[in-house]
Coordinates of C-alpha atoms and ligand atoms in Angstrom, one line a residue:
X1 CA 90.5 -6.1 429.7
X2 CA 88.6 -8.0 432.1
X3 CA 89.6 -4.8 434.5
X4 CA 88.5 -2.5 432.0
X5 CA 85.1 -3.5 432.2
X6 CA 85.0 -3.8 435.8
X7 CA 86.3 -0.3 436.2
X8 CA 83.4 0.5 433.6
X9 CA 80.8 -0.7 436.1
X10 CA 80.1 1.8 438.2
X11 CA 79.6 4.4 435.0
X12 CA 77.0 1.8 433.2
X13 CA 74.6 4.0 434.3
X14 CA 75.4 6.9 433.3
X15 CA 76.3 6.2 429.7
X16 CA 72.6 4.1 429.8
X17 CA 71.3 7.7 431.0
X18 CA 73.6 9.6 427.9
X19 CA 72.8 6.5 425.3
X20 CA 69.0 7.2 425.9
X21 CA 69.0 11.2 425.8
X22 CA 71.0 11.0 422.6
X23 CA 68.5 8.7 420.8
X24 CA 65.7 10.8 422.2
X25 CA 66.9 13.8 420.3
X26 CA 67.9 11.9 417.1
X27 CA 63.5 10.6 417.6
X28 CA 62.3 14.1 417.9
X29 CA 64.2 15.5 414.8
X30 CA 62.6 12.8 413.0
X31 CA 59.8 13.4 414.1
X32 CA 59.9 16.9 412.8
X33 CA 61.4 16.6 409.6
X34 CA 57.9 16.2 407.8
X35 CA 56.2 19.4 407.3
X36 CA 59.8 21.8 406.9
X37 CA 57.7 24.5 408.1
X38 CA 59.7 27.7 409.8
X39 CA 59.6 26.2 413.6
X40 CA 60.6 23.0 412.9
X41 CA 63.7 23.8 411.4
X42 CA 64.3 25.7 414.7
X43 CA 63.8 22.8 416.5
X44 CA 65.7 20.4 414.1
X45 CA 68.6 23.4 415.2
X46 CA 68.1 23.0 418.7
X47 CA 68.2 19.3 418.9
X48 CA 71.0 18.5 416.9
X49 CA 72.9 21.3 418.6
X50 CA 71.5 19.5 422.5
X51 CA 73.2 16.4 420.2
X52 CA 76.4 18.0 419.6
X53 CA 76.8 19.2 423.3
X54 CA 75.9 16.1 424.9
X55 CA 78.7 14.0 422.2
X56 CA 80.7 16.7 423.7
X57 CA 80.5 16.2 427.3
X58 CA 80.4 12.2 426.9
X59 CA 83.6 12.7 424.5
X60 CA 85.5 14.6 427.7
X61 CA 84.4 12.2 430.0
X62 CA 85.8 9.3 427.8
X63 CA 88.7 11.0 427.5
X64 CA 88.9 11.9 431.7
X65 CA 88.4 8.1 432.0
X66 CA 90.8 7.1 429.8
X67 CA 92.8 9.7 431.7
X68 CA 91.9 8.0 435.0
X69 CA 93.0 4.5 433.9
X70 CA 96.2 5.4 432.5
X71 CA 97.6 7.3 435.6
X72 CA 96.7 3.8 437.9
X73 CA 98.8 1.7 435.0
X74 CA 101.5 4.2 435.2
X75 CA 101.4 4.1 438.9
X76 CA 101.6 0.1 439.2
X77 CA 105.1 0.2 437.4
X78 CA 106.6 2.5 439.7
X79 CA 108.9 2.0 441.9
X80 CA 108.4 3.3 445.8
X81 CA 110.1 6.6 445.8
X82 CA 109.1 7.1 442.5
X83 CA 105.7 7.3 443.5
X84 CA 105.9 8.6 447.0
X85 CA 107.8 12.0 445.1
X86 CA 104.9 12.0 442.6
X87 CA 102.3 12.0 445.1
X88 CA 104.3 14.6 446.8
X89 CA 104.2 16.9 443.6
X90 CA 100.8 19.3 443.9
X91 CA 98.0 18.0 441.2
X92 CA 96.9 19.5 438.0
X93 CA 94.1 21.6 439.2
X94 CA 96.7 22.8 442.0
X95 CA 98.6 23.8 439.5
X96 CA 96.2 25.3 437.5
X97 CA 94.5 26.9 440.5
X98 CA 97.6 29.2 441.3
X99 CA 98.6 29.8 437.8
X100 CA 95.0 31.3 437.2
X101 CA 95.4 33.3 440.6
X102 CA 98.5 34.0 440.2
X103 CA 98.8 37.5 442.4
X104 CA 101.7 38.9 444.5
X105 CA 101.4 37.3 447.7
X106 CA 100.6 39.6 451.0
X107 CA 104.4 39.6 451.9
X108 CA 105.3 41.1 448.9
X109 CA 103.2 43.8 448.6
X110 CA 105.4 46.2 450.5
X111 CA 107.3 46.6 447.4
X112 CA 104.3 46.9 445.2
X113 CA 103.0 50.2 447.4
X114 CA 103.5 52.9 444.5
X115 CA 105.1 56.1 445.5
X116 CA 102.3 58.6 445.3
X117 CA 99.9 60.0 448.3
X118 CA 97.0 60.9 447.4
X119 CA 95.4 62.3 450.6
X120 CA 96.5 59.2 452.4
X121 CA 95.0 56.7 450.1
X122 CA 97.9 54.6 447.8
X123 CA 98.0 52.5 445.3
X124 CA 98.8 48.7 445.4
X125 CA 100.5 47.9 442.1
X126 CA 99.4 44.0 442.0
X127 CA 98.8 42.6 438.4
X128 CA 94.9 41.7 437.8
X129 CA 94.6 37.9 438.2
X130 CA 95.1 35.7 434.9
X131 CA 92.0 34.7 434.7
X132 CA 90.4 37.9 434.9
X133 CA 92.9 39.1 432.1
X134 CA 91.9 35.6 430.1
X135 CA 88.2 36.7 430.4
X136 CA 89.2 40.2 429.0
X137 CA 91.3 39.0 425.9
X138 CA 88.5 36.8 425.0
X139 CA 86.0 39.5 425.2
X140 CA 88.2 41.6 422.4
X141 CA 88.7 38.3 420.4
X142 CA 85.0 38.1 420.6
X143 CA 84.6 41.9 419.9
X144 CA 86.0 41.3 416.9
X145 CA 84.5 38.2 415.5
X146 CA 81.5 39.9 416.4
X147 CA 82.3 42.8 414.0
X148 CA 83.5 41.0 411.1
X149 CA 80.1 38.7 411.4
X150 CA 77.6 41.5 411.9
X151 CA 79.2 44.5 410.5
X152 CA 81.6 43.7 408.2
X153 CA 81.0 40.6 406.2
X154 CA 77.3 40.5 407.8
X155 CA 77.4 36.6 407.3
X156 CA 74.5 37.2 410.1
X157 CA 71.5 39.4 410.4
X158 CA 71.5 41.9 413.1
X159 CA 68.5 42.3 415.5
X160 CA 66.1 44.2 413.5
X161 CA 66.8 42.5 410.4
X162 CA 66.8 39.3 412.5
X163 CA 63.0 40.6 413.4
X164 CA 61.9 41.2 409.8
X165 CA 63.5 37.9 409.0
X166 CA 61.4 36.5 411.4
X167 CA 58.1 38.0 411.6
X168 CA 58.0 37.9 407.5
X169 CA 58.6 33.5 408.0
X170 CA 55.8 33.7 410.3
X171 CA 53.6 35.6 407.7
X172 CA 54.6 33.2 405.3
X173 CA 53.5 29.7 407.4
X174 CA 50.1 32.2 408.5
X175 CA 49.4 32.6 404.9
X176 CA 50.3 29.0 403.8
X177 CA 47.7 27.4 406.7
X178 CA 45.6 25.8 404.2
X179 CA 42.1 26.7 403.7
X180 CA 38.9 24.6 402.6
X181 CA 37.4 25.3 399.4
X182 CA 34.3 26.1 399.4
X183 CA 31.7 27.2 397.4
X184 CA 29.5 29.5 399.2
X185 CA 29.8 33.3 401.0
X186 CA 27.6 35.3 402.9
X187 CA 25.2 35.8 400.8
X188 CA 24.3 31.7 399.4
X189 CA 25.5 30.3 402.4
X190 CA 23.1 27.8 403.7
X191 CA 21.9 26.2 407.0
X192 CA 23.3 22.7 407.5
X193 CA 21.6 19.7 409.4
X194 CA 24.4 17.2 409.7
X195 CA 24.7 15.6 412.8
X196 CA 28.5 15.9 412.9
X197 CA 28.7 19.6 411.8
X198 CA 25.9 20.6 414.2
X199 CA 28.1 18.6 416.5
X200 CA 31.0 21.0 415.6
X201 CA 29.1 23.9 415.6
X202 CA 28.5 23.4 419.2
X203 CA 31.8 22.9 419.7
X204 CA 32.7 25.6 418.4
X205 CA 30.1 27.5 420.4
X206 CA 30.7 26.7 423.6
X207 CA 33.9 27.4 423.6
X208 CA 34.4 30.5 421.7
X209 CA 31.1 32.4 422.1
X210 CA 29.5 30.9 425.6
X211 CA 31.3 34.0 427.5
X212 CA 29.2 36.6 425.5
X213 CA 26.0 34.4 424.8
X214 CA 26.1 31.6 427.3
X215 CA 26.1 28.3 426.6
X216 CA 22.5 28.2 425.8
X217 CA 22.3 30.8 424.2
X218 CA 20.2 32.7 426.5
X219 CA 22.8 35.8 426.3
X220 CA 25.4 38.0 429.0
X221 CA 27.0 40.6 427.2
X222 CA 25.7 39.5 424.0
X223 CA 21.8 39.3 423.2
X224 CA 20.2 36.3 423.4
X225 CA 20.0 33.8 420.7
X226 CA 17.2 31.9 421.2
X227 CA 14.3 34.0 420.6
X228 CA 12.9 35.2 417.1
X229 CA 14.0 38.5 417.8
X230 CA 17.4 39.8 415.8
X231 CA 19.2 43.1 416.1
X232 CA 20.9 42.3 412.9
X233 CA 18.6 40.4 411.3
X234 CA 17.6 36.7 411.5
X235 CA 18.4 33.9 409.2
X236 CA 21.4 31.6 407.9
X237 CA 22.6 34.3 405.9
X238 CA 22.4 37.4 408.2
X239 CA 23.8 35.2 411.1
X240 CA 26.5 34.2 409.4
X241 CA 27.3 37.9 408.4
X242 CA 27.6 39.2 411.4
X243 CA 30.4 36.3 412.3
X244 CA 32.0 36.1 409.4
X245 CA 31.6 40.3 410.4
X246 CA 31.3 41.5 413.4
X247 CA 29.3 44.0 414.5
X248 CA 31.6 47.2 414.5
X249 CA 31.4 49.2 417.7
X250 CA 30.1 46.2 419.8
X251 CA 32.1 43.3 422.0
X252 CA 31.0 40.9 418.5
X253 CA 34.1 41.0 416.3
X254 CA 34.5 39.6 413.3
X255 CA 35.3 35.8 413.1
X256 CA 37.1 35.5 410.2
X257 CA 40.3 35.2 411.0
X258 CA 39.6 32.9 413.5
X259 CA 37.1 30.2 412.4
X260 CA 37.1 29.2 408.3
X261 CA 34.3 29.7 406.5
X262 CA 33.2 26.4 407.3
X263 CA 33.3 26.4 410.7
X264 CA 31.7 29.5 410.5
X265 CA 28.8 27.6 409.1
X266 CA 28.9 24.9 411.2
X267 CA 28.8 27.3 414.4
X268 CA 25.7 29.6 412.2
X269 CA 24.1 26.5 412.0
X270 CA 23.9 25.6 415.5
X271 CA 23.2 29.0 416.6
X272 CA 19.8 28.8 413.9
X273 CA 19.1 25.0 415.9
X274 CA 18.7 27.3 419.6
X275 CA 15.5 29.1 418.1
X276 CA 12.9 28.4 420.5
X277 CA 14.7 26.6 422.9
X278 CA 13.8 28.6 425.7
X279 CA 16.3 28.6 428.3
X280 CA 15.6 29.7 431.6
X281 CA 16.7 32.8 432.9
X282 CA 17.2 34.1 428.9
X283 CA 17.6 37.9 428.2
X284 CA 14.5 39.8 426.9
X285 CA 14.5 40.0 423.4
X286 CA 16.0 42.6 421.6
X287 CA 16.0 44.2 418.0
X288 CA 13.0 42.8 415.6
X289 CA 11.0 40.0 414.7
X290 CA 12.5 37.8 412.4
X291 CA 9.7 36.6 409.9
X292 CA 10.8 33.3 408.8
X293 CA 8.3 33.3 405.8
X294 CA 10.7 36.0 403.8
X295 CA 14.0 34.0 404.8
X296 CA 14.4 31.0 402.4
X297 CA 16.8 29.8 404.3
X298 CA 15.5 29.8 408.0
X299 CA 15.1 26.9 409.7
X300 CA 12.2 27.0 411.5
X301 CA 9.8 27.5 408.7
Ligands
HEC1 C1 33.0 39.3 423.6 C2 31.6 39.0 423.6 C3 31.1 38.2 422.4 C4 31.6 37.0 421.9 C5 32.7 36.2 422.3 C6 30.7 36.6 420.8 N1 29.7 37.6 420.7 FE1 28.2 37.5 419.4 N2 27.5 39.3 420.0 C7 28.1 40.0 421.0 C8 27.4 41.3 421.1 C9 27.6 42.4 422.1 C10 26.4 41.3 420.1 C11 25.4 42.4 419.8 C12 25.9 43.2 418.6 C13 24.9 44.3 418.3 O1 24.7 45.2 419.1 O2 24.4 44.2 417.2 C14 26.5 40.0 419.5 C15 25.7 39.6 418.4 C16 25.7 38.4 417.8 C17 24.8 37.9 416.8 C18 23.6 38.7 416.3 C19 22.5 38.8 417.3 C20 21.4 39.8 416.8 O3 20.5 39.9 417.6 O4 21.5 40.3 415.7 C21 25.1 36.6 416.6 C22 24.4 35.7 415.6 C23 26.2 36.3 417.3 N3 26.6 37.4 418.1 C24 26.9 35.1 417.3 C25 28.1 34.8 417.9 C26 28.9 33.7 417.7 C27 28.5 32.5 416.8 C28 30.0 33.8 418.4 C29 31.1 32.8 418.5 C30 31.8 32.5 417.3 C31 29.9 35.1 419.1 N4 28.7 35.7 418.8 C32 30.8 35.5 420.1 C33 29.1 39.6 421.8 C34 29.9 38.5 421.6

């Protein structure tokens, strides 16, 4: 015993390294297991199959080990020319190796020459190697696994199917995102001064719409959204329209599938607080004057 674990030594590593990867796979499917939405039960899949395979591998090494040991006890007990003849006998994977190579030798091949000519080229009648021939039975056994699986009992779903399968899961979790109730549209929406959603809004901002309107607002591609003057018309309400929107035939799509009606406020919001702000190097106005006097709710009154 005492040997046992002495032999075991030099592998403590390894099994450490094996111990840890397998508890790291049983975390992340934890992890996972909450929400039982479409991709997680992929990657529940995935890890418990990484699990399987790597009990697999540490299984066969176990049992190589075992192996290992056995052949040095059976050794020990043996007398002299017992083992001198067994060391003389070629190993397993020797024995393996030619059996899976197993062709005619060189010498041989005389005899193998078949009879026919054809314009000075002949034909060598050596047998394809083993494993080659292995390779090819398993490909038919395949074949026709495959054929009972996918055409016949169709236990699985071909490609296309496969796609549909797929593609409809992903409508499902893009439908099932949930979204804020709230009680306003376009049309009642209203301008909001909360620190923390102005906060957002300019979050929002920079990162979405900066390219077209730069960060200040001052305007690229898109006009400038600092002044009083609106192409679309000025206000909480018309603002928000034309994210919630777009504007069709311009670089300004509509937002609506990308930001939720509340952040769609927040980011209107922000866009109202840049009135008058002045940045330098801001494009010239463009559309009309806003009059804030016939928008109720317009900041800047
Ligand atoms: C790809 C460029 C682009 C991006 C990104 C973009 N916009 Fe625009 N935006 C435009 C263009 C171009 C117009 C002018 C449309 C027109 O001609 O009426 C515009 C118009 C507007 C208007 C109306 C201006 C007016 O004068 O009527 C508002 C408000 C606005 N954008 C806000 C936003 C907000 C908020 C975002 C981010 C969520 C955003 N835009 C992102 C290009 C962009």
């Amino acid at each position: 015993m005492k040997q046992l674990i002495s032999n075991l030594k030099p592998f403590r590593r390894l099994i450490m390294t094996l111990t840890l990867m397998f508890a790291g796979g049983g975390l992340m499917a934890q992890d996972t297991t909450g929400s039982g939405t479409f991709w997680t039960q992929e990657v529940i899949f995935y890890s418990l199959l990484t699990l399987v395979f790597i009990t697999a591998v540490l299984v066969l090494l176990v049992a190589l080990y075992v192996l290992q040991m056995l052949k040095t006890f059976v050794l020990k007990d043996m007398s002299e020319e017992q083992r001198v003849a067994y060391e003389a006998e070629p190993g397993l994977f020797d024995k393996l190796w030619n059996k899976w190579n197993n062709l005619r030798p060189m010498e041989e091949e005389e005899a193998l020459i078949l009879d026919h000519d054809y314009d000075g080229i002949k034909e060598l009648d050596n047998h394809l190697p083993p494993w080659w021939k292995g390779l090819f039975y398993l490909t038919i056994v395949y074949g026709v696994i495959y054929i009972m699986v996918f055409h016949v009992f169709k236990t699985a779903p071909l490609q296309a199917e496969q796609y549909k399968l797929e593609m409809a899961a992903a409508e499902d979790l893009k439908n099932n995102i949930p979204q804020p109730e709230v009680d306003f549209d376009e049309n009642t929406v209203t301008f909001t001064d909360d620190t923390a959603e102005l906060l957002a809004g300019k979050g929002i901002f920079e990162s979405q719409c900066a390219i077209c309107h730069k960060a200040d607002g001052g305007g690229v591609a898109g006009p400038n959204l600092t002044d009083q003057y609106w192409k679309n018309g000025g206000g909480m309400q018309n603002i928000y329209k034309v994210v919630k929107n777009g504007v069709s035939n311009t670089a300004m799509i509509s937002w609506e599938t990308i930001l939720n009606p509340v952040k769609m406020r927040q980011v209107s919001s922000y866009v109202l607080t840049l009135e008058g702000t002045n940045p330098p190097g801001a494009k010239a106005p463009e559309g009309d004057l806003w009059e804030p006097e016939s928008d109720s709710t317009a900041v800047n009154q």
